[in-house]
Coordinates of C-alpha atoms and ligand atoms in Angstrom, one line a residue:
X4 CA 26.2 -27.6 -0.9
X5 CA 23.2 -29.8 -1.6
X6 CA 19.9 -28.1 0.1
X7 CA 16.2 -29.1 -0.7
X8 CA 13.5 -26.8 0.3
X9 CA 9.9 -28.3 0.6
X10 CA 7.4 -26.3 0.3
X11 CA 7.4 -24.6 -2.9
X12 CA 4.8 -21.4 -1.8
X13 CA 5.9 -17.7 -1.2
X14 CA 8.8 -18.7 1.0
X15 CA 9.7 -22.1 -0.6
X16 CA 10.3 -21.2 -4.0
X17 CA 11.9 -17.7 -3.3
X18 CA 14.7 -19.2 -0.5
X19 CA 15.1 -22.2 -3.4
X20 CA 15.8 -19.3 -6.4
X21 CA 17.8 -17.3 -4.0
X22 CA 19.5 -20.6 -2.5
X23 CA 20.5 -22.2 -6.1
X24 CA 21.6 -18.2 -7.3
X25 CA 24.0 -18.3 -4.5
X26 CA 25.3 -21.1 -6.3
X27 CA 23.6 -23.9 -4.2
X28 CA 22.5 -27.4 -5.6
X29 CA 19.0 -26.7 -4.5
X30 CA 16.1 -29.7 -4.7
X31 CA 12.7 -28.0 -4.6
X32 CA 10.0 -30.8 -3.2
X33 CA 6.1 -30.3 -2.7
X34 CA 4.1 -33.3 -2.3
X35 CA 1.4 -31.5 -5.5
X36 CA 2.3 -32.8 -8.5
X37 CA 0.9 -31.0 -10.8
X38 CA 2.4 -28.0 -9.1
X39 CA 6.1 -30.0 -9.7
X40 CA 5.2 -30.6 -13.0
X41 CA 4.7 -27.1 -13.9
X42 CA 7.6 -25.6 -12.6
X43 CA 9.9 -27.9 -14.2
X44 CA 8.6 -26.8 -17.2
X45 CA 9.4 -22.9 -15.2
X46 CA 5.9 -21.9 -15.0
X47 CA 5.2 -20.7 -11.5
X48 CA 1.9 -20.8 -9.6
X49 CA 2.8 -17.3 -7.8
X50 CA 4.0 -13.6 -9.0
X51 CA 6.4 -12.0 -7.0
X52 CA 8.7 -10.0 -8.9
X53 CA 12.0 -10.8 -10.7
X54 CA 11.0 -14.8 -9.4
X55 CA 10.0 -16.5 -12.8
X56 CA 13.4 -15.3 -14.0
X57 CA 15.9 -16.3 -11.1
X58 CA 13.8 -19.9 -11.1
X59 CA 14.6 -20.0 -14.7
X60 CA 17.9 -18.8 -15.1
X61 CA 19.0 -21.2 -11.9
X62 CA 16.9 -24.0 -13.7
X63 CA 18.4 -24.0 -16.8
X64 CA 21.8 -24.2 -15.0
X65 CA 20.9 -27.1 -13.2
X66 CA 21.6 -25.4 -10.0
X67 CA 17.8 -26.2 -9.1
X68 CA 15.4 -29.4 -9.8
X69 CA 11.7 -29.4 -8.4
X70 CA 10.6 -32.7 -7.4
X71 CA 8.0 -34.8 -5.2
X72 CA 9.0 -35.4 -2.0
X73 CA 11.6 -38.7 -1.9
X74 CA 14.0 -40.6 -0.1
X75 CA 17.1 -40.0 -2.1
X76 CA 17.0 -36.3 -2.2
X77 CA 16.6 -36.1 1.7
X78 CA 20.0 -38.8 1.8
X79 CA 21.7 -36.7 0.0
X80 CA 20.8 -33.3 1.3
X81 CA 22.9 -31.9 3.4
X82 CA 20.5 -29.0 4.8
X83 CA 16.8 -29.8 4.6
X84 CA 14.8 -26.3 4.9
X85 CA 11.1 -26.7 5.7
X86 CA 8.8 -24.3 4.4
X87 CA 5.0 -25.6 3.9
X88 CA 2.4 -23.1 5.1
X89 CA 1.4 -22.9 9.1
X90 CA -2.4 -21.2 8.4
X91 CA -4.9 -19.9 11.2
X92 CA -7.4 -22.5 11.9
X93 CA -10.7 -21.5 12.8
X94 CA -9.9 -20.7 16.7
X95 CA -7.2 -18.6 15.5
X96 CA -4.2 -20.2 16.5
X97 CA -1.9 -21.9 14.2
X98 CA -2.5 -25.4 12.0
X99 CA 0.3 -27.2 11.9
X100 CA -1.0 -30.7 10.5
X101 CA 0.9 -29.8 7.1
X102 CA 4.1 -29.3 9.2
X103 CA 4.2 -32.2 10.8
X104 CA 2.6 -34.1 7.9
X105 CA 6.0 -32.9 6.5
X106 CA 8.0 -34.0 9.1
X107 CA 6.4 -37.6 8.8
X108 CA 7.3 -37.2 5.1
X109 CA 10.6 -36.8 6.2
X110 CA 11.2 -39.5 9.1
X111 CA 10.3 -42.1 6.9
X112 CA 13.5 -41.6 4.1
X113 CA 15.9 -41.0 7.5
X114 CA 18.9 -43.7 6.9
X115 CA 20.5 -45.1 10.0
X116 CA 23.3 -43.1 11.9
X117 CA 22.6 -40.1 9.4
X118 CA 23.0 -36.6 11.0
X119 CA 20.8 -34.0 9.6
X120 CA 20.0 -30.6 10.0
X121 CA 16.4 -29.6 9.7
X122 CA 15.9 -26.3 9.5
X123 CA 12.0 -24.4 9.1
X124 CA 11.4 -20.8 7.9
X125 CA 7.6 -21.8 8.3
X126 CA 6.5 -19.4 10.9
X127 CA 5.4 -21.5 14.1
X128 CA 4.6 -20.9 17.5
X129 CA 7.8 -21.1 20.3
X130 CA 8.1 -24.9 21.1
X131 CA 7.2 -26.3 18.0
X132 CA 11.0 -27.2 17.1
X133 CA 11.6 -28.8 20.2
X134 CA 8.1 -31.1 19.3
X135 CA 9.7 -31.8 15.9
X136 CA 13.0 -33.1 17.5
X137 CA 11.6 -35.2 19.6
X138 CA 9.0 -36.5 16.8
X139 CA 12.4 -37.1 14.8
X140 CA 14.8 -38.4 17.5
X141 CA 12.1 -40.9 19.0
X142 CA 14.5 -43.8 18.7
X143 CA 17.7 -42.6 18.4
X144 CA 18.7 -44.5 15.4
X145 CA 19.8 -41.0 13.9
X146 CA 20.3 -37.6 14.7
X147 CA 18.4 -35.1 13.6
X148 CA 18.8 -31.0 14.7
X149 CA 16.5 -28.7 14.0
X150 CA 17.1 -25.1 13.7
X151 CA 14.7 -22.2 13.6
X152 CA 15.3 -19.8 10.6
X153 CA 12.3 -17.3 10.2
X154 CA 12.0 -15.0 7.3
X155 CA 11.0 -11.4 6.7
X156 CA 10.1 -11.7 3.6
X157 CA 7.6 -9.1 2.1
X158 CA 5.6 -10.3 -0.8
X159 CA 6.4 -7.8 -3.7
X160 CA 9.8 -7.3 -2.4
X161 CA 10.6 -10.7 -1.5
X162 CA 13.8 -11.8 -3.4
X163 CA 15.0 -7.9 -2.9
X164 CA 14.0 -8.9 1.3
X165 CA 16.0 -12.5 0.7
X166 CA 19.4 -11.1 -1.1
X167 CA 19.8 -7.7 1.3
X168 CA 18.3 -9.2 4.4
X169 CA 18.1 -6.5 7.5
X170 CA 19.3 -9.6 9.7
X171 CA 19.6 -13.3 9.6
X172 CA 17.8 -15.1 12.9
X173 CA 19.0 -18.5 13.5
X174 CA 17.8 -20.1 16.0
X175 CA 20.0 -23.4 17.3
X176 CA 22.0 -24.6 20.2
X177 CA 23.9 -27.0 18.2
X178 CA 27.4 -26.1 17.0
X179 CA 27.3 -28.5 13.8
X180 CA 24.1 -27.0 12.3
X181 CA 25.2 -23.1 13.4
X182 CA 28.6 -24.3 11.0
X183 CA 26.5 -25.5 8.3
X184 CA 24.1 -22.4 8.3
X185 CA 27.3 -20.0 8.4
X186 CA 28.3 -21.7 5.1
X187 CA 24.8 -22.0 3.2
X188 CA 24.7 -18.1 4.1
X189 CA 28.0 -17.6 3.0
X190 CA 27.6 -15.3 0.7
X191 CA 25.4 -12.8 2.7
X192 CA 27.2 -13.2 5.4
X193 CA 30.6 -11.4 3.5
X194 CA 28.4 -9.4 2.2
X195 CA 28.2 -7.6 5.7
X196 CA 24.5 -8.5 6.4
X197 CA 23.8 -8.9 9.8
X198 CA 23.1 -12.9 11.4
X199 CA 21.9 -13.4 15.0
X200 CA 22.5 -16.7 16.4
X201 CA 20.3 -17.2 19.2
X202 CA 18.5 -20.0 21.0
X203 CA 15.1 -21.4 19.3
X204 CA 12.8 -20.5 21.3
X205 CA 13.9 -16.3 20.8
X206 CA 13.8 -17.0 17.4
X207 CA 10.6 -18.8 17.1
X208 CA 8.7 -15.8 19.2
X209 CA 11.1 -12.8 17.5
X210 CA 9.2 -13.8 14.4
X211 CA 5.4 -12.9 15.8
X212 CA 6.9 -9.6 18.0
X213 CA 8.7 -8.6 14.1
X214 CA 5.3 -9.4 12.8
X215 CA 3.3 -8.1 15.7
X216 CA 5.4 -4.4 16.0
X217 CA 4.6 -4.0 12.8
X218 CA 1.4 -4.7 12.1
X219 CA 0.6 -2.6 15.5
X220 CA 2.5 0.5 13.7
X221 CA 0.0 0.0 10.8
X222 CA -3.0 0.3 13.7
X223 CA -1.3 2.6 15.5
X224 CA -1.1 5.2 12.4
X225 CA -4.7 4.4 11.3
X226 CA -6.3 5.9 14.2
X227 CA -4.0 8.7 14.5
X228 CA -5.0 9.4 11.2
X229 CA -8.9 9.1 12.5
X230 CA -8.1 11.7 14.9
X231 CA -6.3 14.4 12.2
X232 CA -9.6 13.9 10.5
X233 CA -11.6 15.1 12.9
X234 CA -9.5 17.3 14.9
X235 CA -8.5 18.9 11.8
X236 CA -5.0 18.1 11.8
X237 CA -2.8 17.1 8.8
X238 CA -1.4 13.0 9.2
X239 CA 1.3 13.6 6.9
X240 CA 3.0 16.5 8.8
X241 CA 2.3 14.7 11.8
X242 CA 4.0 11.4 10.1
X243 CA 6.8 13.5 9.4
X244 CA 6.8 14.8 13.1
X245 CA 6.6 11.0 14.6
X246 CA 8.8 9.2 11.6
X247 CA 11.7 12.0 12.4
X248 CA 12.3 10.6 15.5
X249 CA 15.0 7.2 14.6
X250 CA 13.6 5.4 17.5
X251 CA 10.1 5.4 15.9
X252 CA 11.1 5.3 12.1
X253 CA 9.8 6.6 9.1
X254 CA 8.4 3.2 7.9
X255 CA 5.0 1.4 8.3
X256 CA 3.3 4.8 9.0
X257 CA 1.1 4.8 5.9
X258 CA -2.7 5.0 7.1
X259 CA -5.1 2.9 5.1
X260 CA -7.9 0.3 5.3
X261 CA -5.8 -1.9 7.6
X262 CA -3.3 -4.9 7.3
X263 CA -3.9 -7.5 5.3
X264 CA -2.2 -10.4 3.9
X265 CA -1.4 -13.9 4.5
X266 CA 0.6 -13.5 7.5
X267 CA 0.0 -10.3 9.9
X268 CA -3.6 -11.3 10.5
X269 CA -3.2 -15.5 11.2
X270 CA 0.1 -14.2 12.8
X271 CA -1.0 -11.8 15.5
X272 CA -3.8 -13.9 16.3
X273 CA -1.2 -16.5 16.9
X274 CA 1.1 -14.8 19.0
X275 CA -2.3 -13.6 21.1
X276 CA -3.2 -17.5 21.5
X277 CA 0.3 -18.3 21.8
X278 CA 0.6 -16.1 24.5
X279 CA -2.7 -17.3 26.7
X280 CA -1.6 -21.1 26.2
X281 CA 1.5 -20.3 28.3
X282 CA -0.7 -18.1 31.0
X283 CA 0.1 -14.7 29.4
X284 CA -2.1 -12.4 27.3
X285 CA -0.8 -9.8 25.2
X286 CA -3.8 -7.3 25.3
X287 CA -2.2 -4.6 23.7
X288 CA -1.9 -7.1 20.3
X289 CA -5.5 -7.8 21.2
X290 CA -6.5 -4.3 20.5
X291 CA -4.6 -4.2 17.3
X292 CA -6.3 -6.8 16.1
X293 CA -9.7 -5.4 17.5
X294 CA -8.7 -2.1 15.9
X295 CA -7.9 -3.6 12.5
X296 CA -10.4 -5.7 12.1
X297 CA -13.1 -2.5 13.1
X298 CA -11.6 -0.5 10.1
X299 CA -12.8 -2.2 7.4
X300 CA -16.5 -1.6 8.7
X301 CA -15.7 2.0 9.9
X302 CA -14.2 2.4 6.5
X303 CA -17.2 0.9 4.6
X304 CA -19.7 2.7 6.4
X305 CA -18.0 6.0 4.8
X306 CA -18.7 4.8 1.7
X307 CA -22.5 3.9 2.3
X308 CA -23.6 7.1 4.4
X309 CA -22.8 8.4 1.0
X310 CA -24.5 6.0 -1.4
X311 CA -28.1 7.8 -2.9
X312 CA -30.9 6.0 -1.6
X313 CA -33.0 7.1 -3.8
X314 CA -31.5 5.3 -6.9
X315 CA -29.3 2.8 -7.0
X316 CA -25.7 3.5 -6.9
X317 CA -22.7 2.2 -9.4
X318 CA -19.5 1.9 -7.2
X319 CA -16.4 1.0 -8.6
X320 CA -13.8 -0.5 -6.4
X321 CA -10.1 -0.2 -7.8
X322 CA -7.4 -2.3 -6.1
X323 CA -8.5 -6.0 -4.6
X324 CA -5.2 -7.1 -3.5
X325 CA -3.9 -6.8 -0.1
X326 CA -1.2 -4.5 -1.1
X327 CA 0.3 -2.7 -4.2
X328 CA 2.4 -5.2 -6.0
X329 CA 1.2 -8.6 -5.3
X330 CA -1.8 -10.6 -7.0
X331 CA -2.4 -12.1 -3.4
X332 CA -6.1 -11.1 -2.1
X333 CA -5.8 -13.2 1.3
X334 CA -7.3 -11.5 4.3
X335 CA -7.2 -8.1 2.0
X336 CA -9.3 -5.8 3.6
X337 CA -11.0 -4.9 0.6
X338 CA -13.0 -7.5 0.7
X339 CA -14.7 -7.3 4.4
X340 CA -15.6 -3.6 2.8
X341 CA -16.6 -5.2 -0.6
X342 CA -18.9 -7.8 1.6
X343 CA -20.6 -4.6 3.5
X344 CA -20.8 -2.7 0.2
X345 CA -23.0 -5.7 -2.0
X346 CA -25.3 -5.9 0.8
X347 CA -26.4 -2.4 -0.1
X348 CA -28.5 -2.3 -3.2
X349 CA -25.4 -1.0 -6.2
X350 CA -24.1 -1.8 -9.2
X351 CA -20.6 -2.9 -8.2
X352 CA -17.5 -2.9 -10.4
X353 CA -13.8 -4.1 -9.3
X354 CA -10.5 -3.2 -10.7
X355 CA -7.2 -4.8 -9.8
X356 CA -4.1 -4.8 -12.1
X357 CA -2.9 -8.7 -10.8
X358 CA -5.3 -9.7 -8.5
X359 CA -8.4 -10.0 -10.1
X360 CA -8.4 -13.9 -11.3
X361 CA -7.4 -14.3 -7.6
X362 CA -10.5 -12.6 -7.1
X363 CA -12.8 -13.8 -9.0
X364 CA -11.9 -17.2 -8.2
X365 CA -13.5 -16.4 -4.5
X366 CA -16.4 -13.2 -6.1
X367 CA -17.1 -15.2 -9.4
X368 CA -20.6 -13.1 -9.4
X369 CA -19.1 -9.8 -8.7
X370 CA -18.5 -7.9 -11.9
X371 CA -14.4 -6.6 -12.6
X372 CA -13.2 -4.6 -15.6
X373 CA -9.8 -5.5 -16.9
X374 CA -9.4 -1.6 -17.9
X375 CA -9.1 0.8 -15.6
X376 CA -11.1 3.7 -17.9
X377 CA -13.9 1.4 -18.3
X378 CA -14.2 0.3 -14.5
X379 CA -14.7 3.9 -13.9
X380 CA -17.3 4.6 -16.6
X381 CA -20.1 5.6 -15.6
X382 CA -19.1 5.3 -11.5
X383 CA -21.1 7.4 -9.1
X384 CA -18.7 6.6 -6.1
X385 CA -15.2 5.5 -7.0
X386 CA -13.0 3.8 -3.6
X387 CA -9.5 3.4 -3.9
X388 CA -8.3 0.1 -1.2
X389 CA -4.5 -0.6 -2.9
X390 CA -1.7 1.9 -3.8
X391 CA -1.0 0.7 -7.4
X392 CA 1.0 2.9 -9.1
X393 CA -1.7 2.9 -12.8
X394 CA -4.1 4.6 -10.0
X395 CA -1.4 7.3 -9.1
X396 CA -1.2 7.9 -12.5
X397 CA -4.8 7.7 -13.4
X398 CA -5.9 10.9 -15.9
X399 CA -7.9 12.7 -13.7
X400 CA -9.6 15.0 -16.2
X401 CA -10.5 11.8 -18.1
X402 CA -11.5 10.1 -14.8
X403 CA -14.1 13.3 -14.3
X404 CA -15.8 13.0 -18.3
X405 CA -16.1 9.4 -17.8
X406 CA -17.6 9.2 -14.0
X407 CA -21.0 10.2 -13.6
X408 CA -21.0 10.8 -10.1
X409 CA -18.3 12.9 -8.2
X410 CA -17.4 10.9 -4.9
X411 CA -14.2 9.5 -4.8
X412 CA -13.1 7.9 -1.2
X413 CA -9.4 7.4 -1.4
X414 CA -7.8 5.0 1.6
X415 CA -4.8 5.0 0.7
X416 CA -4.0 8.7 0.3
X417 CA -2.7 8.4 -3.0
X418 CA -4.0 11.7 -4.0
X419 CA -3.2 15.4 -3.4
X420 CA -6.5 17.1 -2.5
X421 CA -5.7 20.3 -4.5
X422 CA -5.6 18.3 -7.8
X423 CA -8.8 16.2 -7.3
X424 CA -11.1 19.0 -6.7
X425 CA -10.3 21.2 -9.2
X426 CA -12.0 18.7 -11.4
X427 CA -15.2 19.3 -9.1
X428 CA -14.8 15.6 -7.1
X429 CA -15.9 15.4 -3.6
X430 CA -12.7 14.2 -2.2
X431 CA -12.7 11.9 0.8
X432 CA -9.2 10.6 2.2
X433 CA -7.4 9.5 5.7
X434 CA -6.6 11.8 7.6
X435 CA -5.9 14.8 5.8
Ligands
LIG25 C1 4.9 -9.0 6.2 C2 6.2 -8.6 6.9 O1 6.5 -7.2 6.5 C3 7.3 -9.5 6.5 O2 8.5 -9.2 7.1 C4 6.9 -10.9 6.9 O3 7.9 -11.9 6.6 C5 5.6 -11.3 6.3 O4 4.6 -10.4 6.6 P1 3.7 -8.8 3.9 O5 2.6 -9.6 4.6 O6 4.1 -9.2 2.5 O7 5.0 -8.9 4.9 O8 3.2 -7.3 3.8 P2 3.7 -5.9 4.4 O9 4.4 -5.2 3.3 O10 4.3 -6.1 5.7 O11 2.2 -5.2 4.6 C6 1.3 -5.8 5.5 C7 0.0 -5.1 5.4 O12 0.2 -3.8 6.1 C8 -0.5 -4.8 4.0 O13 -1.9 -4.9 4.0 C9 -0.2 -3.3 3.8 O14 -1.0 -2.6 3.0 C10 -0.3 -2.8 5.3 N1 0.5 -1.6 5.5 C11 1.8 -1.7 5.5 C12 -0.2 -0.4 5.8 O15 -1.4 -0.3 5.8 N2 0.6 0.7 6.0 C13 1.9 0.7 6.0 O16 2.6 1.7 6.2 C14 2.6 -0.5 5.7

């Protein structure tokens, strides 16, 4: 089947790889050239792992071509999946001017008497479809469907997420389009994986609760953790305890400095101002957020009620990106604690195995080290903000000859206490 995808971010490009892998003729469209330029030649402006070689593989087949937006793709696609970015704007609810820039993009190349199936993974609050129907169908000279098909795609994991989905949301009314999705997802679908068809609207708001549950775990764990520290009480037996129980789950019960990332933060506050447009208000997302965004100053103060007054302080901050395996740094909460920390008077250093150029391009004045050993070198304080496995594995006995303090804050628990003070560190973690 011939299916373009515009929008070649996160989503875009890893539904075009996956697409044109399940043997798809898959047109890739962004309206940044240079962007299309590059991946034609199969360098891509993202990392997410295992991508650059399904793009490439799929590429050299010919199964997948990126291109600027134009007329004769959109004729001759049969499916036309919509995936351009929906960001928080600055009163926290959701900018969709690239959306419906996109759908303007669109309108123009629609022929006469064409039926089409328009079909957006963007995340965007309930209603929006039915506002890009009518935007599309305004004169009846064609007819145009649109379905609602949001993703749960992690970043790190995201082709993994795209080829062993835990469900498939469609959101249509229309019998055509729900046939035409059933055979673009052919292949999952004998797979076994599960597909929901359900009306747009559900689909549009399931996307914001999926996101909202889950970010609210992430809270949720956080502060128990809060109270195991100062109650004394351990938060991994009690993770073990809740996680047990299947109607809570084992997942998304790791305490840390708080979710980050480009889509629980602009997404929650979305769903809130979603929510109070339609009369409602969701307080108990409210909190979350409240909570969440608290963290990273609770978090920070740790680290400066510790900080010697008396001389100034080299701190050493490993792990910039919002999570272990991605180079993406949006809304990390490292950074609201990095902010707090360079107002105090330290030498700061960052570490980051794939985020740092992301980094820097936002901090270009805030010093990094490319190796981990001489990040650490000479640290008084050391804070560990993202679970990356070379931190796991650091050598700790090196880590003590080559620090020249002893404080090491560790929010992600990645540490056993037993083997950090044996090497004479004051050990700080979550919970524990
Ligand atoms: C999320 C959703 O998981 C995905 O389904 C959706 O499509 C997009 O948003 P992502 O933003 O890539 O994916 O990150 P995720 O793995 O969900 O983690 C989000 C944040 O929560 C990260 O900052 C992570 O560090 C934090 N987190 C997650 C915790 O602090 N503890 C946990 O146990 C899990």
């Amino acid at each position: 089947m011939k299916i373009s995808v515009i929008g070649c971010g996160y989503v875009g490009l890893v539904t075009a790889a996956c697409f044109s892998d399940f043997g798809h003729d898959v047109f890739c469209m962004d309206n940044q050239e240079e962007k299309i330029k590059k991946l034609n030649e199969g360098i891509i402006p993202i990392y997410e792992e295992n991508l650059d070689q399904l793009l490439n593989k799929n590429l050299k087949e010919d199964k997948l071509i990126f291109s600027l937006v134009n007329g004769d793709i959109i004729e001759k696609s049969e499916a036309i999946f919509i995936a351009v970015g929906t960001p928080m704007d600055i009163n926290g609810d959701t900018d969709l001017t690239i959306l419906y820039d996109c759908i303007q993009d669109i309108k123009v190349h629609l022929k006469k008497g064409r039926k089409k199936t328009l079909i957006i993974k963007s995340t965007i609050p309930v209603g929006t479809c039915e506002n890009i129907k009518s935007m599309l169908n305004d004169n009846q000279d064609y007819e145009i469907d649109v379905v609602s098909n949001p993703e749960f795609l992690r970043e790190g994991s995201a082709i993994k997420d795209f080829m062993n989905p835990d469900r498939i949301v469609i959101g249509t009314d229309n019998q055509r389009s729900i046939k035409l999705l059933k055979t673009i997802y052919k292949k999952q679908i004998d797979l076994g994986h599960k597909v929901i068809f359900t009306n747009i609207k559900s689909a549009e708001i399931a996307k914001y609760a999926s996101n909202s549950f889950l970010a609210m775990k992430v809270s949720f764990i956080n502060e128990i953790s809060d109270l195991c520290e100062t109650t004394g009480a351990d938060i991994d037996e009690v993770r073990n305890v809740i996680g047990s129980d299947k109607r809570i789950g084992d997942k998304f019960l790791e305490p840390g400095p708080g979710y980050g990332g480009s889509c629980f933060p602009k997404d929650l506050s979305s769903l809130v101002n979603i929510a109070k447009s339609y009369g409602n208000r969701i307080e108990i997302i409210e909190q979350v957020i409240e909570s969440n965004d608290y963290r990273k100053v609770k978090l920070a103060n740790r680290i400066i009620s510790k900080l010697n007054l008396n001389e100034i302080s080299n701190v050493t901050v490993l792990g910039v990106s919002f999570k272990a395996g991605t180079d993406d740094v949006r809304d990390s909460p490292a950074i609201p604690i990095i902010q707090q920390l360079i107002r105090k008077d330290i030498n700061l250093v960052v570490h980051d195995p794939m985020a740092l150029t992301n980094f820097s391009k936002l901090y270009p004045n805030i010093n990094t080290a490319l190796d981990l050993y001489d990040a650490v070198r000479g640290a008084d304080i050391l804070v560990i903000l993202t679970e990356w496995s070379i931190y796991r594995k650091i050598d700790i006995s090196k880590l003590a000859k080559l620090m020249k303090g002893n404080k090491i804050f560790d929010f992600r628990n990645i540490y056993s206490r037993e083997k950090i003070i044996i090497h004479g560190f004051e050990y700080e973690c979550l919970g524990r």
